[in-house]
């Protein structure tokens, strides 16, 4: 699935909750009869300040409470766009370029 939303602060946090949604007819009937809902699989909290560019990241799923039985991870492919700013090269490209320039500068002396 694909989700888009805006964050206005680098201190914002994104809470991702993962549920096992049963959509087949048998599961729907069982849910109505037993009043059971979908199964909670876990959650993770993502700090917005840790996000940049294109990312493919695994996050460990955490419990909601001590009663939760949770294990596993979730893989998220994240694309961060900053509105109003120029396109900037990814951090690793900037870092590599900086070191190359420093190397050439030191070699010339």
mmCIF file of C-alpha atoms in Angstrom, residues 5-100:
data_model
loop_
_atom_site.group_PDB
_atom_site.id
_atom_site.type_symbol
_atom_site.label_atom_id
_atom_site.label_comp_id
_atom_site.label_asym_id
_atom_site.label_seq_id
_atom_site.Cartn_x
_atom_site.Cartn_y
_atom_site.Cartn_z
ATOM 1 C CA UNK A 5 1.128 12.765 4.300
ATOM 2 C CA UNK A 6 2.723 16.021 5.348
ATOM 3 C CA UNK A 7 4.924 16.709 8.351
ATOM 4 C CA UNK A 8 5.562 20.288 9.350
ATOM 5 C CA UNK A 9 8.211 19.715 12.003
ATOM 6 C CA UNK A 10 11.411 17.678 12.053
ATOM 7 C CA UNK A 11 10.510 16.698 15.616
ATOM 8 C CA UNK A 12 7.310 14.976 14.397
ATOM 9 C CA UNK A 13 6.959 11.233 14.875
ATOM 10 C CA UNK A 14 5.062 8.759 12.734
ATOM 11 C CA UNK A 15 3.356 5.844 14.461
ATOM 12 C CA UNK A 16 2.839 2.828 12.190
ATOM 13 C CA UNK A 17 0.435 0.179 13.494
ATOM 14 C CA UNK A 18 0.223 -3.164 11.718
ATOM 15 C CA UNK A 19 -2.954 -5.268 11.733
ATOM 16 C CA UNK A 20 -3.877 -8.612 10.208
ATOM 17 C CA UNK A 21 -7.033 -7.780 8.273
ATOM 18 C CA UNK A 22 -9.149 -10.814 7.418
ATOM 19 C CA UNK A 23 -11.332 -10.015 4.412
ATOM 20 C CA UNK A 24 -12.650 -13.435 3.433
ATOM 21 C CA UNK A 25 -16.333 -14.260 4.016
ATOM 22 C CA UNK A 26 -15.663 -16.915 6.675
ATOM 23 C CA UNK A 27 -13.536 -14.500 8.720
ATOM 24 C CA UNK A 28 -16.105 -11.708 8.445
ATOM 25 C CA UNK A 29 -18.894 -13.990 9.691
ATOM 26 C CA UNK A 30 -16.734 -15.232 12.568
ATOM 27 C CA UNK A 31 -15.894 -11.622 13.509
ATOM 28 C CA UNK A 32 -19.577 -10.667 13.623
ATOM 29 C CA UNK A 33 -20.554 -13.712 15.683
ATOM 30 C CA UNK A 34 -17.689 -13.551 18.160
ATOM 31 C CA UNK A 35 -17.201 -9.758 18.060
ATOM 32 C CA UNK A 36 -13.499 -10.288 17.460
ATOM 33 C CA UNK A 37 -11.599 -7.709 15.481
ATOM 34 C CA UNK A 38 -8.519 -7.938 13.290
ATOM 35 C CA UNK A 39 -5.305 -9.105 14.968
ATOM 36 C CA UNK A 40 -2.800 -6.495 16.131
ATOM 37 C CA UNK A 41 0.654 -7.493 14.835
ATOM 38 C CA UNK A 42 2.736 -4.649 16.271
ATOM 39 C CA UNK A 43 3.733 -1.020 15.939
ATOM 40 C CA UNK A 44 6.775 1.152 15.400
ATOM 41 C CA UNK A 45 7.478 4.846 15.818
ATOM 42 C CA UNK A 46 9.560 6.648 13.199
ATOM 43 C CA UNK A 47 11.332 9.901 14.004
ATOM 44 C CA UNK A 48 10.879 12.261 11.026
ATOM 45 C CA UNK A 49 14.343 13.763 11.552
ATOM 46 C CA UNK A 50 15.892 10.351 10.698
ATOM 47 C CA UNK A 51 14.320 10.300 7.219
ATOM 48 C CA UNK A 52 15.905 11.574 4.005
ATOM 49 C CA UNK A 53 15.719 10.867 0.288
ATOM 50 C CA UNK A 54 14.842 7.350 -0.835
ATOM 51 C CA UNK A 55 15.025 4.729 1.911
ATOM 52 C CA UNK A 56 14.360 0.991 2.157
ATOM 53 C CA UNK A 57 14.281 0.250 5.892
ATOM 54 C CA UNK A 58 13.234 -2.590 8.214
ATOM 55 C CA UNK A 59 11.602 -1.551 11.496
ATOM 56 C CA UNK A 60 11.193 -3.873 14.482
ATOM 57 C CA UNK A 61 7.559 -4.207 15.601
ATOM 58 C CA UNK A 62 6.959 -3.303 19.241
ATOM 59 C CA UNK A 63 4.168 -4.187 21.674
ATOM 60 C CA UNK A 64 1.261 -1.844 22.406
ATOM 61 C CA UNK A 65 1.139 -3.000 26.020
ATOM 62 C CA UNK A 66 2.506 -5.782 28.201
ATOM 63 C CA UNK A 67 -0.467 -7.941 27.199
ATOM 64 C CA UNK A 68 0.420 -7.816 23.487
ATOM 65 C CA UNK A 69 2.099 -10.777 21.865
ATOM 66 C CA UNK A 70 4.217 -9.291 19.109
ATOM 67 C CA UNK A 71 7.210 -10.340 17.070
ATOM 68 C CA UNK A 72 8.595 -9.475 13.689
ATOM 69 C CA UNK A 73 9.544 -6.541 11.542
ATOM 70 C CA UNK A 74 8.054 -4.459 8.773
ATOM 71 C CA UNK A 75 9.843 -3.296 5.644
ATOM 72 C CA UNK A 76 9.033 0.251 4.537
ATOM 73 C CA UNK A 77 10.118 1.950 1.340
ATOM 74 C CA UNK A 78 10.123 5.653 2.139
ATOM 75 C CA UNK A 79 10.470 8.604 -0.189
ATOM 76 C CA UNK A 80 10.943 12.008 1.425
ATOM 77 C CA UNK A 81 10.219 15.188 -0.516
ATOM 78 C CA UNK A 82 10.938 18.581 0.988
ATOM 79 C CA UNK A 83 8.683 21.222 -0.519
ATOM 80 C CA UNK A 84 10.166 24.626 -1.195
ATOM 81 C CA UNK A 85 13.775 23.436 -1.176
ATOM 82 C CA UNK A 86 16.018 22.744 -4.130
ATOM 83 C CA UNK A 87 16.788 19.151 -4.988
ATOM 84 C CA UNK A 88 19.922 18.210 -3.114
ATOM 85 C CA UNK A 89 22.186 15.266 -3.815
ATOM 86 C CA UNK A 90 21.768 12.360 -1.402
ATOM 87 C CA UNK A 91 23.836 12.594 1.782
ATOM 88 C CA UNK A 92 26.277 9.823 0.765
ATOM 89 C CA UNK A 93 26.996 11.657 -2.543
ATOM 90 C CA UNK A 94 27.638 14.927 -0.716
ATOM 91 C CA UNK A 95 29.860 13.151 1.812
ATOM 92 C CA UNK A 96 31.852 11.371 -0.941
ATOM 93 C CA UNK A 97 32.260 14.613 -2.883
ATOM 94 C CA UNK A 98 33.505 16.426 0.224
ATOM 95 C CA UNK A 99 36.149 13.763 0.870
ATOM 96 C CA UNK A 100 37.244 13.722 -2.787
#
